[in-house]
Coordinates of C-alpha atoms in Angstrom, one line a residue:
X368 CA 5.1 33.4 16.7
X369 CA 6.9 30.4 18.0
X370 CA 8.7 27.6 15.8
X371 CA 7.2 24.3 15.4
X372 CA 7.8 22.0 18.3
X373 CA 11.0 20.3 17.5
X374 CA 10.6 17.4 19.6
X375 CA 8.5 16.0 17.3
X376 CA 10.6 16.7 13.7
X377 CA 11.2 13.7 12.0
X378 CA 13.4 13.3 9.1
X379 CA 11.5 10.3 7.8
X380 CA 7.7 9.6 8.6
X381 CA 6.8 5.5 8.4
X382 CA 2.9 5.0 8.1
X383 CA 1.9 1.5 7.9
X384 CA -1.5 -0.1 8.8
X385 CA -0.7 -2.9 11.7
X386 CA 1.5 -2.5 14.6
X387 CA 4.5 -5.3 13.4
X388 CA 4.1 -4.2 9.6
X389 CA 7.5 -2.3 10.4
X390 CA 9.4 -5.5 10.8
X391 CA 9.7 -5.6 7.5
X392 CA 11.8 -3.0 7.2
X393 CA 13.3 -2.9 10.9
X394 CA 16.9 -3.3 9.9
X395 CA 16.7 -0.1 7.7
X396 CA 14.9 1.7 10.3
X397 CA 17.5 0.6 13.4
X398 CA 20.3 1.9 10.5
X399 CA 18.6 5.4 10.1
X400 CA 17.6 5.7 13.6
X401 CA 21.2 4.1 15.7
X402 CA 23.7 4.4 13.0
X403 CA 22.6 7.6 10.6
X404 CA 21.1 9.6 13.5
X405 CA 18.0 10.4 11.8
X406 CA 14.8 11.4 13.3
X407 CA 11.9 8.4 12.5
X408 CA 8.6 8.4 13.6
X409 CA 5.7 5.8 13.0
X410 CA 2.1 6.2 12.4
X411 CA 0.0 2.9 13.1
X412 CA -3.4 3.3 11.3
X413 CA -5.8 0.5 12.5
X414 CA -5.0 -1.4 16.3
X415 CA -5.1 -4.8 14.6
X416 CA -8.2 -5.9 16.4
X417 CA -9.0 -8.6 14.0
X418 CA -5.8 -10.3 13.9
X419 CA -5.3 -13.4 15.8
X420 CA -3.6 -13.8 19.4
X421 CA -0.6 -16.3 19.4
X422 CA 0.4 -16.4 23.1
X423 CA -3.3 -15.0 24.6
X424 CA -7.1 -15.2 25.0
X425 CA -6.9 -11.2 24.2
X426 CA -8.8 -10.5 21.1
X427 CA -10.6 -7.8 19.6
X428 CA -10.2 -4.5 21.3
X429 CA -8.0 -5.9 23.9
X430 CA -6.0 -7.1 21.9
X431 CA -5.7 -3.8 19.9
X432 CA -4.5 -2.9 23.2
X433 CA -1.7 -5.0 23.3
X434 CA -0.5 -5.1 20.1
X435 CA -0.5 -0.9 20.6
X436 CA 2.2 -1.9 23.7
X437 CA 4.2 -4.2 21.6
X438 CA 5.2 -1.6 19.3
X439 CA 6.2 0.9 21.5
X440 CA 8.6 -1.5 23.2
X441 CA 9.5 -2.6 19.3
X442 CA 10.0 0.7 18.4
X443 CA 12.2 1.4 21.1
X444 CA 14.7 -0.9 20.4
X445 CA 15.2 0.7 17.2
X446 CA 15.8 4.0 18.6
X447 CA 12.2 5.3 17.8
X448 CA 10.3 7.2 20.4
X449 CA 8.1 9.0 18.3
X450 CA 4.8 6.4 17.5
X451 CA 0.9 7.5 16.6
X452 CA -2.3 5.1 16.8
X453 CA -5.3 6.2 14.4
X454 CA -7.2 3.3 16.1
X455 CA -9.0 1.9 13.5
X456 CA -10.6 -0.9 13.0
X457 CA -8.6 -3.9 11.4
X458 CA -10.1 -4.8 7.9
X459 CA -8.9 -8.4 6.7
X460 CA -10.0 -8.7 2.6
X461 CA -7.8 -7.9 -0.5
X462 CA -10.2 -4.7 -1.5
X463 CA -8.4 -1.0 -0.4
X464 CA -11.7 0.3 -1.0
X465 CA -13.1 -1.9 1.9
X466 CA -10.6 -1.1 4.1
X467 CA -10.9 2.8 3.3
X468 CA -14.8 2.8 3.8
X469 CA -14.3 0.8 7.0
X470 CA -11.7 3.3 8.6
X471 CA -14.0 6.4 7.6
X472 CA -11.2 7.4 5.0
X473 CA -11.8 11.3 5.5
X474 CA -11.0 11.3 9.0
X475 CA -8.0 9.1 8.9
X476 CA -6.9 11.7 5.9
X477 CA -7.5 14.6 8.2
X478 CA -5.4 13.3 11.3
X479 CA -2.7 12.0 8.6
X480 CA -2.0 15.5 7.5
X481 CA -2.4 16.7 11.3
X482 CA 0.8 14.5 12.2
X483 CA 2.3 15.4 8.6
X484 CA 2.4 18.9 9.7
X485 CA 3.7 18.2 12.9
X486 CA 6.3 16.0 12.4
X487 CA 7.8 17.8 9.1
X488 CA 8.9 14.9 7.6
X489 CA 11.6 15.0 4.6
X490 CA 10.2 11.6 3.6
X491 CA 7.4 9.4 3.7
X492 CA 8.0 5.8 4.0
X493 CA 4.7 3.1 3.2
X494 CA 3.1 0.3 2.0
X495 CA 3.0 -0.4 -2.0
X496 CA -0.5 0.1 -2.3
X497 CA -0.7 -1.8 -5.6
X498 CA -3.0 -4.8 -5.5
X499 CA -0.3 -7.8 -6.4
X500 CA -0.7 -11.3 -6.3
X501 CA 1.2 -12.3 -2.8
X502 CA 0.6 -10.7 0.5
X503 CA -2.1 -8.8 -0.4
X504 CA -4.0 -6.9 2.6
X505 CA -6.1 -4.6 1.8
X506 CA -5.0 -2.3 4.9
X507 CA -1.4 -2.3 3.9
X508 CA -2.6 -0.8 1.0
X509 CA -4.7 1.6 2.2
X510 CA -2.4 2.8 4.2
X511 CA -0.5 3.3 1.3
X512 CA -3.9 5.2 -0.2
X513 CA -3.7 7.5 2.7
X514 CA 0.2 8.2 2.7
X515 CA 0.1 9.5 -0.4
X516 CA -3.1 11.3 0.0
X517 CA -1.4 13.0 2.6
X518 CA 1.9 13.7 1.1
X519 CA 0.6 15.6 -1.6
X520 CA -2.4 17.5 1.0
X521 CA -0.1 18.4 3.6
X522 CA 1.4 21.4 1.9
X523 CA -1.7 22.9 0.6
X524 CA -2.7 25.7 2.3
X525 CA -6.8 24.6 1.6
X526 CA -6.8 21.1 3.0
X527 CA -8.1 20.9 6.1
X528 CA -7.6 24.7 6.8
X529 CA -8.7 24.6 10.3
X530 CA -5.1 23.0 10.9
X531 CA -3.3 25.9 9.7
X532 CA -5.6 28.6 11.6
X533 CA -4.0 30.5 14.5
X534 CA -4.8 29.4 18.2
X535 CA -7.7 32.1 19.3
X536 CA -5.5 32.1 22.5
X537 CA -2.2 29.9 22.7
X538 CA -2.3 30.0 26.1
X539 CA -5.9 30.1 27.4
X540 CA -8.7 27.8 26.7
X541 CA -11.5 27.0 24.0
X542 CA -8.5 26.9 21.4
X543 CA -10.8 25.3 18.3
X544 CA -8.0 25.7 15.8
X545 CA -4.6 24.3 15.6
X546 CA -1.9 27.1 14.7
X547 CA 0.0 24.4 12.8
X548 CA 2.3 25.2 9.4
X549 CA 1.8 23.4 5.9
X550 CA 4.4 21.1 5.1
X551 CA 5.7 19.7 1.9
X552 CA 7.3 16.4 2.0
X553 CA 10.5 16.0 -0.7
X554 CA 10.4 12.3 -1.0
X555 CA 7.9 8.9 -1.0
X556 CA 9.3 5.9 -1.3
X557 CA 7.0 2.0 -0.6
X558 CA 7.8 -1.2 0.7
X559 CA 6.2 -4.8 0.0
X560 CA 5.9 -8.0 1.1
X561 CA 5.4 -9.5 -2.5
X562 CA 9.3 -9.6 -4.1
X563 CA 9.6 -13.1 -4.0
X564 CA 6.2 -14.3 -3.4
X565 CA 5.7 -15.4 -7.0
X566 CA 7.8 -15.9 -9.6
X567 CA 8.3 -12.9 -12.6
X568 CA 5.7 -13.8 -16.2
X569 CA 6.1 -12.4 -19.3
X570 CA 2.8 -11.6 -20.8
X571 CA 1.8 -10.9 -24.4
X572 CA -0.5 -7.5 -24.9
X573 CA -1.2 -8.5 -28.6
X574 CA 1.7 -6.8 -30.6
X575 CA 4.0 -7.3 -28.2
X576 CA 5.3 -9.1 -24.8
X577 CA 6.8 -8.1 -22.5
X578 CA 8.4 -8.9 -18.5
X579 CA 6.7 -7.8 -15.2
X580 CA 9.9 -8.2 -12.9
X581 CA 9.9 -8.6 -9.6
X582 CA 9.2 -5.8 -8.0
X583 CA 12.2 -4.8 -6.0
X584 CA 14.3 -5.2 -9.4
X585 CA 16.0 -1.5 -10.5
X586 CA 12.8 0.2 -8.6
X587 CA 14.5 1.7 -5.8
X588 CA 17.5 1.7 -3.3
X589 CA 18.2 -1.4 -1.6
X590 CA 20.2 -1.8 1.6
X591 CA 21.9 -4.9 3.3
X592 CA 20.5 -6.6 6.1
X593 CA 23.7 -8.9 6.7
X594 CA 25.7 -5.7 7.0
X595 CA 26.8 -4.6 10.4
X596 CA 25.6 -1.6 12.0
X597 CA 28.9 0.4 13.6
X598 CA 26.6 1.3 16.9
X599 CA 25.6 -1.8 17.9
X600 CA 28.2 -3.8 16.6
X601 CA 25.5 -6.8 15.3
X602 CA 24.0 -7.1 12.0
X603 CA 21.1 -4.9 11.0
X604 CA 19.5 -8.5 11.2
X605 CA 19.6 -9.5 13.8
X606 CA 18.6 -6.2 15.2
X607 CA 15.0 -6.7 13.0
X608 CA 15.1 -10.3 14.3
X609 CA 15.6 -8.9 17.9
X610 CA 12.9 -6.3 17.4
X611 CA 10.4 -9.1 16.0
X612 CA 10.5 -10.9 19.7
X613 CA 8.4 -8.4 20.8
X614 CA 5.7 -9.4 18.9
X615 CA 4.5 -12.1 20.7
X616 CA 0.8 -12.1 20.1
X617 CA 1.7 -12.2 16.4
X618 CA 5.1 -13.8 14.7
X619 CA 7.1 -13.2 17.9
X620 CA 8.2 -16.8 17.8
X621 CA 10.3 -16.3 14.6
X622 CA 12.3 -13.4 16.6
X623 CA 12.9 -15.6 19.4
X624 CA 14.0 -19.1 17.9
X625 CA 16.3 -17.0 15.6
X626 CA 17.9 -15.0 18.7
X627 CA 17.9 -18.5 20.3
X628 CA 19.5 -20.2 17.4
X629 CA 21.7 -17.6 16.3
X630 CA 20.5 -18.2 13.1
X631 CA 19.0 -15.0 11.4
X632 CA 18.6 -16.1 7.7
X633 CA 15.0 -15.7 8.0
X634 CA 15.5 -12.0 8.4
X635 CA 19.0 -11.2 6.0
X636 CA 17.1 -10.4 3.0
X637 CA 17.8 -6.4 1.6
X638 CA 15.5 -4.3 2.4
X639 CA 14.0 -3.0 -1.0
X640 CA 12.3 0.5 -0.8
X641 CA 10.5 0.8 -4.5
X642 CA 10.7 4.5 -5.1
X643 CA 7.4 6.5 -5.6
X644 CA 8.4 10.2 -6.3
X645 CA 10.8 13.2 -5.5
X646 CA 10.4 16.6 -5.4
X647 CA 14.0 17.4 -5.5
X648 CA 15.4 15.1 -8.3
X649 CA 17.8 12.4 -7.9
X650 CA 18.3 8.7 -9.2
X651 CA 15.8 6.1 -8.9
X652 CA 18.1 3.8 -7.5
X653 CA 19.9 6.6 -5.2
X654 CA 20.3 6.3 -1.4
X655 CA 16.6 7.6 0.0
X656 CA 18.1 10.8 1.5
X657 CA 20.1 12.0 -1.7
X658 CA 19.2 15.7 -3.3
X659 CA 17.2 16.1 0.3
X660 CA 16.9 19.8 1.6
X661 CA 17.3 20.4 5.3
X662 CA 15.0 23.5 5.4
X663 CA 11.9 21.9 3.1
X664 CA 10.1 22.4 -0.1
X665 CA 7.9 24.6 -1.7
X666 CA 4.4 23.1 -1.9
X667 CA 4.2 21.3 -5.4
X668 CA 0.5 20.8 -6.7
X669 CA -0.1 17.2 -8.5
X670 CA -2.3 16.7 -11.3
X671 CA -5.2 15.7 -9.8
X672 CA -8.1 13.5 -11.4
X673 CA -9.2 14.6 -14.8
X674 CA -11.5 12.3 -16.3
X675 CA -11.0 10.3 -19.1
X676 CA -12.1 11.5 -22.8
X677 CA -15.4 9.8 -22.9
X678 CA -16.2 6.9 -25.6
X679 CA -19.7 5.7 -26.6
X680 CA -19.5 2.0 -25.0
X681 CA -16.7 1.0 -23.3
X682 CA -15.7 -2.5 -21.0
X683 CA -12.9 -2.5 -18.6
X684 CA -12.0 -3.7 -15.4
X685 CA -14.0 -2.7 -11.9
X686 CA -12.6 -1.4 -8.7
X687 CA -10.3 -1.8 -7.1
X688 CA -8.2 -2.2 -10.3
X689 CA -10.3 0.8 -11.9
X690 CA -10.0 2.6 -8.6
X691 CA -5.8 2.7 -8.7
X692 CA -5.5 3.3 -12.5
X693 CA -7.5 6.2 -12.1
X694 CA -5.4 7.3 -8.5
X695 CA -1.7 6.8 -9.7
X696 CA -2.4 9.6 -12.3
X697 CA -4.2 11.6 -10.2
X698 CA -1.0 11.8 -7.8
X699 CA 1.9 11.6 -10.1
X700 CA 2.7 8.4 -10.0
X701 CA 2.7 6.8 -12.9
X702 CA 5.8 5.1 -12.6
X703 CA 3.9 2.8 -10.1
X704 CA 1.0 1.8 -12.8
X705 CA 3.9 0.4 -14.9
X706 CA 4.8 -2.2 -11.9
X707 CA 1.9 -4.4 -12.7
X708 CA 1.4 -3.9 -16.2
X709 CA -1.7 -6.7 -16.4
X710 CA -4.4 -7.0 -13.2
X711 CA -2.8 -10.0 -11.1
X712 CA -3.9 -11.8 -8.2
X713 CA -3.5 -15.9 -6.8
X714 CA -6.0 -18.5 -6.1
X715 CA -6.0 -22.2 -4.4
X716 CA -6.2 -24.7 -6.1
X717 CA -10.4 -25.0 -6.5
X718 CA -11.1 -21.4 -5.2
X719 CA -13.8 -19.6 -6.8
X720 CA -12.8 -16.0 -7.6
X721 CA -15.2 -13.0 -8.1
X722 CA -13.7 -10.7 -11.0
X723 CA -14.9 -7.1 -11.2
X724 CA -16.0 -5.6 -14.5
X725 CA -17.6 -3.1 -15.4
X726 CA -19.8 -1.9 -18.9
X727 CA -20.2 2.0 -19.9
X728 CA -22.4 3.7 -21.9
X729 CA -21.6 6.9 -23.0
X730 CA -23.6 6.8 -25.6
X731 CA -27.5 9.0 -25.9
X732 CA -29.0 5.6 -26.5
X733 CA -29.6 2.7 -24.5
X734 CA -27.5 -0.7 -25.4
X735 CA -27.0 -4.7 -25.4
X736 CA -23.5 -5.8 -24.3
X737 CA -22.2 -9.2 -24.6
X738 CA -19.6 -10.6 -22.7
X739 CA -17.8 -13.6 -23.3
X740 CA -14.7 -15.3 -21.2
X741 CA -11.7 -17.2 -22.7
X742 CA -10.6 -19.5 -19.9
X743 CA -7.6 -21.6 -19.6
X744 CA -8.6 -25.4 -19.6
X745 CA -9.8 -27.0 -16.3
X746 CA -11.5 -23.8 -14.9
X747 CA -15.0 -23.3 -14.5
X748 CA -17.4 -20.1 -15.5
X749 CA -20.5 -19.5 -13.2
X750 CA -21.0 -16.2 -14.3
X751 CA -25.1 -16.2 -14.2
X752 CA -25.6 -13.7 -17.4
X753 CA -23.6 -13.1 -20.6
X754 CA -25.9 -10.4 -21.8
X755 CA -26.4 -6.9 -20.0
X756 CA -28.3 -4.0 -20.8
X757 CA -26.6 -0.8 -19.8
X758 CA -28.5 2.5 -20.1
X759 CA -27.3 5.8 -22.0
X760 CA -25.0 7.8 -19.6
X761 CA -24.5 5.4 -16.6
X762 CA -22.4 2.3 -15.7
X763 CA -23.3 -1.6 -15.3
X764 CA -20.8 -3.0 -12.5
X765 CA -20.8 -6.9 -13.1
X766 CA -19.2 -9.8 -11.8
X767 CA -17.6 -12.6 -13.4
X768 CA -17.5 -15.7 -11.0
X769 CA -15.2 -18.2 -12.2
X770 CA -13.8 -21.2 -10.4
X771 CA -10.0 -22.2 -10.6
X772 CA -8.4 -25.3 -12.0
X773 CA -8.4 -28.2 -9.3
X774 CA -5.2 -29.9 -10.2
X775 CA -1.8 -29.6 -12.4
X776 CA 1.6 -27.5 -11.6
X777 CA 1.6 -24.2 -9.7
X778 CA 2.3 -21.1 -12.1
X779 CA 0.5 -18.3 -13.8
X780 CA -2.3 -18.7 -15.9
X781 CA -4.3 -15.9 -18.2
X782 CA -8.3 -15.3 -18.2
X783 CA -9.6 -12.6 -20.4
X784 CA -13.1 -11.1 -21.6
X785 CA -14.6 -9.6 -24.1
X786 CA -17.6 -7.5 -25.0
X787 CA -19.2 -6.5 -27.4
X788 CA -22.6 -4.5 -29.0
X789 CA -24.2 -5.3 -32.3
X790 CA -21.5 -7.5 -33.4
X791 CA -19.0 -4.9 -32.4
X792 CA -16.3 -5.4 -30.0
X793 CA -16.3 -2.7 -27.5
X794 CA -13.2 -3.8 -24.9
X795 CA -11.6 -6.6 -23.6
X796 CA -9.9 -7.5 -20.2
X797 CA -7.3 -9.7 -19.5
X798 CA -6.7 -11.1 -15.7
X799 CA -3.5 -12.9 -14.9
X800 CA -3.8 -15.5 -11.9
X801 CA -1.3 -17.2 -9.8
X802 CA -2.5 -20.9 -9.3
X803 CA -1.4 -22.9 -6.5
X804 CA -1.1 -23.3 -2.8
X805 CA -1.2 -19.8 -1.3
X806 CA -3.5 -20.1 1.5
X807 CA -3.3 -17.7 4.0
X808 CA -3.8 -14.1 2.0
X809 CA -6.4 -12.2 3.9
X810 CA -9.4 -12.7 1.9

C-alpha cells in the first residue's frame, strides 16, 4: 500500500467561508508559510456569489468566479499553493443555522473530512463561530460549525466510511471508493473580526457580576504584525496589506492606498488566534505549534450530544443561541461557551430586532405560559401575544419583536424575559444589545 500523497500534507489547514476572509490573518499565514516553512493549505467554503463587486459589473456566479482567481493569486503571495473551493452559495444574515441549511450542511461535512484526510493537517485554523455582537456573518460561522465538525469526524473510522475504503482497482477504472486514511488533527484554534468592535460590559447574573473581555484578551497566542519577517525583509504587514490588493472586487482599495502611501497602520494590529482545544496539552497562551507531534495522533472521541435532564416547563433562549450552547458541549469546547457569557448582538439606532425564544413542556399535561419583557426606557415591544399554550411533550418557538431606542449615547443596554405558569416562574432570559451606529453587519 502506498503512503498518502505528500504533496498535499499540510501542517496547518485554514477553512474560512469567503475567498479574502484570510486577510485577516495574512501576516501570520505569510510568517508560517515564508518564514517558518510550514505547509498551509486553505479551504474556501461558499464562492462569495452574493457579495458586491467594487471594480466590476460581475456578480453572482461570475463573480464567484473571480473572487475564486483572486485568492489563488492572494494565496500565492503568501507562499500557499495548496487552495480548495466547496462552491457554495454565499448566505448573507447573522443565523449559522441559515447558512448551514443553505450550503446542504451534510455534503459540505463530507468533502470537509475528504480534504481533512488528505491534507493531514496538525492544526485547524477557523472562524470563531460564536454569534457576537460585531461582524457577525453567519457564513464565517458556519464555517466554523463545519471546521470543528470535521476535526473531531476525520479520525473516526465510521464517518463517511466510503472515504476510508480501498480503491476496487488503484489503477483501472470504476474506482467508487477513495482508499484514503483517518486523520486526527492535534490542535483548533479560531479567529475573529470582533476584538475591538465593541467595547468590554460587565453584566450582573443576580448574585454576582462579572466582565466579558474582549475576546482576544488571555484566549490564545498572539503574534506581531509590525514585526519583520527575516525572508522578505518587510513587515508581516505590509505583506497582509500587499496580499489585500488582490482583492479588488472586494476591499482591494485598502491594500493599494496603503502600499501607495506606505502607510500600513490599517493592517499592524496582532493577529489574535483564540484557542479552541489540544489534543496534546500545552498552554493556552502558547505558540500554536507547541507540544505538536510530527507523526499524528490517536483518534480521540468527544462527548457528543447528550440531552439535557428534562424539567416539567422550562423558557430559554431559541436557536441559534440554543443551537451553540447545546454544540460547544457536544465537541469539547466549553471553554468557548464561557467567551460570551450573556446572548449579545447590536442594533441601529431604530432597528426592530426579532428575539428567539422558546417555551417547553415536559410536563404529561398541557400548560399556559406567560411571558413578560423588562425593557430598558425608549424601546418599544411589538411582540403580538404574551400568553402561549404549549402542549405536554413538545416545544412552542416564539418570537419577541422589539424595536430599539431611537436616540441617546452608543453603549450596551440589557432586555430580559420572563415566564411563568400558574403564578410560577418557570425561566427567564436576559439579552444584551449594543446600541448605536453599526450599519453594515450582514443581516
Amino acid at each position: 500500500m502506498l503512503p498518502p500523497d505528500a504533496r498535499y500534507k499540510a501542517d496547518v489547514l485554514v477553512v474560512v467561508a469567503h475567498e479574502d476572509d484570510e486577510v485577516m490573518i495574512a501576516g501570520y499565514l505569510a510568517k508560517l508559510a515564508q518564514d517558518d516553512h510550514k505547509k498551509i493549505a486553505v479551504v474556501y467554503v461558499t464562492n462569495g456569489d452574493a457579495g458586491g463587486n467594487a471594480v466590476g459589473n460581475e456578480a453572482g456566479a461570475a463573480l464567484g468566479q473571480l473572487r475564486q482567481m483572486e485568492a489563488r493569486r492572494a494565496l500565492g503571495k503568501l507562499g500557499i499553493e495548496n487552495a480548495w473551493f466547496l462552491n457554495q452559495h454565499d448566505t448573507p444574515n447573522q443565523n449559522v443555522l441559515f447558512s448551514l441549511d443553505h450550503w446542504d450542511h451534510g455534503h459540505v461535512l463530507g468533502t470537509l473530512v475528504r480534504l481533512v484526510r488528505i491534507t493531514r493537517p496538525n492544526v485547524v485554523l477557523t472562524w470563531l463561530p460564536v454569534p457576537v455582537a460585531g461582524e457577525n456573518h453567519a457564513d464565517h460561522q458556519a464555517s466554523g460549525v463545519v471546521a470543528i465538525e470535521a476535526f473531531d469526524a476525520a479520525g473516526d473510522e465510521t464517518k463517511f466510511p466510503e472515504q476510508l475504503s480501498p480503491a476496487k482497482d488503484r489503477t483501472g477504472m470504476a474506482n467508487l471508493t477513495e482508499g484514503l486514511l483517518p486523520w486526527q488533527p492535534q490542535k483548533l484554534y479560531f479567529f475573529s473580526d470582533a476584538f475591538e468592535v465593541f467595547t468590554p460590559y460587565w453584566y450582573d447574573t443576580g448574585e454576582l457580576s462579572h466582565y466579558r473581555k474582549n475576546l482576544g484578551d488571555g484566549t490564545g497566542p498572539s503574534y506581531d504584525m509590525k514585526a519583520i519577517s527575516p525572508a522578505r525583509h518587510i513587515s508581516y504587514a505590509q505583506i497582509e496589506a500587499d496580499e489585500q490588493t488582490c482583492y479588488m472586487t472586494q476591499e482591494g482599495q485598502l491594500g493599494v492606498d496603503a502600499m501607495q502611501a506606505k502607510n500600513f497602520e490599517h493592517f499592524e494590529y496582532p493577529v489574535r488566534l483564540i484557542f479552541g482545544k489540544s489534543l496534546v496539552g500545552g498552554l493556552v497562551t502558547a505558540d500554536v505549534f507547541e507540544g505538536v507531534k510530527p507523526n499524528g495522533v490517536a483518534f480521540r472521541r468527544v462527548r457528543g450530544y447528550e440531552p439535557a435532564q428534562e424539567k416539567e416547563l422550562e423558557f430559554e433562549i431559541g436557536d441559534p443561541w440554543r443551537f451553540y450552547s447545546l454544540f460547544w458541549q457536544a465537541h469539547d469546547l466549553d471553554r468557548i461557551a464561557g467567551l460570551i457569557p450573556v446572548p449579545e448582538m447590536a442594533a441601529d439606532y431604530g432597528e426592530r430586532l426579532n428575539i428567539p425564544l422558546q417555551a417547553c413542556n415536559d410536563s404529561a399535561n398541557n400548560a399556559m405560559v406567560d411571558v413578560s419583557a423588562t425593557l430598558p426606557s425608549g424601546w418599544g415591544d411589538n411582540t403580538q401575544f404574551k400568553r402561549y399554550s404549549v402542549r405536554a411533550g413538545e416545544c412552542y418557538p416564539l418570537t419577541a419583536k422589539i424595536t430599539a431606542r431611537n436616540s441617546g449615547n452608543e453603549g450596551w443596554e440589557e432586555l430580559t424575559w420572563s415566564a411563568s405558569a400558574d403564578g410560577r416562574k418557570v425561566g427567564g432570559v436576559t439579552v444584551r444589545v449594543f446600541v448605536g451606529k453599526v450599519g453594515g453587519l450582514p443581516r
